[in-house]
């Protein structure tokens, strides 16, 4: 009856969906549409396989699965396969029109007219610094950006990576674009990394990184950064660093015998905001100088540090001509790589556990979390806790509003931040000249006075003075 080799693909009795098809075809019910992988839209990604009649030409498939003539009795198994094939074809057509999943959205961007896509030359025709100070790269910048700004000279692409905003995959991407054969390895602890800080540096006296500064001020380079909703990013950091890797409770907050609850973590992470306020918190709480492990300041653990304080973005954001949104990670990454000519060779395939998927078709990060899931967020956040986080990260939320990422599904650029400073986002993030110290607390009578004796500072012994 023409069904040789196909009868084993259908469950016993011809009942739809009883057994999954052996070559990976999803279980389908006639008339019910199911989401599938995206079709080949000219982006170099293979179309999904159709199991019924695999290996036959389209003409042979149509002949094999054509509807019976009026009055003709149709074999139940043939009918089942025909309905499955029709359902799958309808599903492909429906998905192509609606672009219902993340992968389909990427292809939708691929099908957009060229004039509506992101373009480096049309996006940012300005040269360099606009209203801000011309970007420089001295020793302070080298230290603050050491692990965050990655570059590809071949494609003239610079990506400022922000922890918990797909930074691991962007690091691997740049390594792959640079021809590194070991690009799939964990990029965080490699000795040689293609970062801006790895470029040859000038004389310490002159305090200049000539090559790095040249890249920052070169308008032909594409400079990109991705941002994420702060509350979602904070939850992702907690799940990754405290739930899956509970060592952070000890390393960061010195909790030896237990893992912090999420509300406790939020209380610690938002105990103070800004360097000045957190220095006072350190003196008041621990009776010593410096910045505490708690709070949001310039030395906070980068996984939940305010995003504007990462990678020296407070000074460099205005030169970024591509600002992507984590909520549209797949689509925006496609536009970025397509714009520099790197999507087909480095983004369209080679990712995933089997190396057969596109970049960000799914989250391939080894420490991926479910923090983007609305149900997951609802299980951790109460309205009061969410309001507390939004207040603490007021600077980041103001930044996203200024750039317009919440008002569009398209990538934007950092130009709105030209001429702006941290004061325009959250004055608490600005460090003033008045530094809180233990000495200030002495004068206020809030700490016990001590005296240092000894010939050298590191060998001095501290003892209490008698009144």
Short mmCIF file of N, CA, C and O in Angstrom, two decimals, residues 5 75 92 148 254 406:
data_model
loop_
_atom_site.label_atom_id
_atom_site.label_comp_id
_atom_site.label_asym_id
_atom_site.label_seq_id
_atom_site.Cartn_x
_atom_site.Cartn_y
_atom_site.Cartn_z
N UNK A 5 8.15 0.89 5.35
CA UNK A 5 9.13 1.68 6.09
C UNK A 5 8.52 2.80 6.90
O UNK A 5 9.21 3.47 7.63
N UNK A 75 -7.00 3.70 4.10
CA UNK A 75 -6.33 2.92 5.12
C UNK A 75 -6.10 3.78 6.37
O UNK A 75 -5.65 4.93 6.27
N UNK A 92 4.27 24.77 10.08
CA UNK A 92 5.37 25.54 9.50
C UNK A 92 4.88 26.86 8.92
O UNK A 92 5.50 27.91 9.09
N UNK A 148 36.19 42.68 31.15
CA UNK A 148 34.86 42.97 30.64
C UNK A 148 34.78 43.38 29.17
O UNK A 148 33.77 43.10 28.53
N UNK A 254 30.29 35.40 54.45
CA UNK A 254 30.86 34.70 55.61
C UNK A 254 29.84 33.86 56.36
O UNK A 254 29.96 33.68 57.58
N UNK A 406 13.07 50.00 27.04
CA UNK A 406 11.76 49.49 27.46
C UNK A 406 10.64 49.91 26.52
O UNK A 406 9.52 49.41 26.63
#
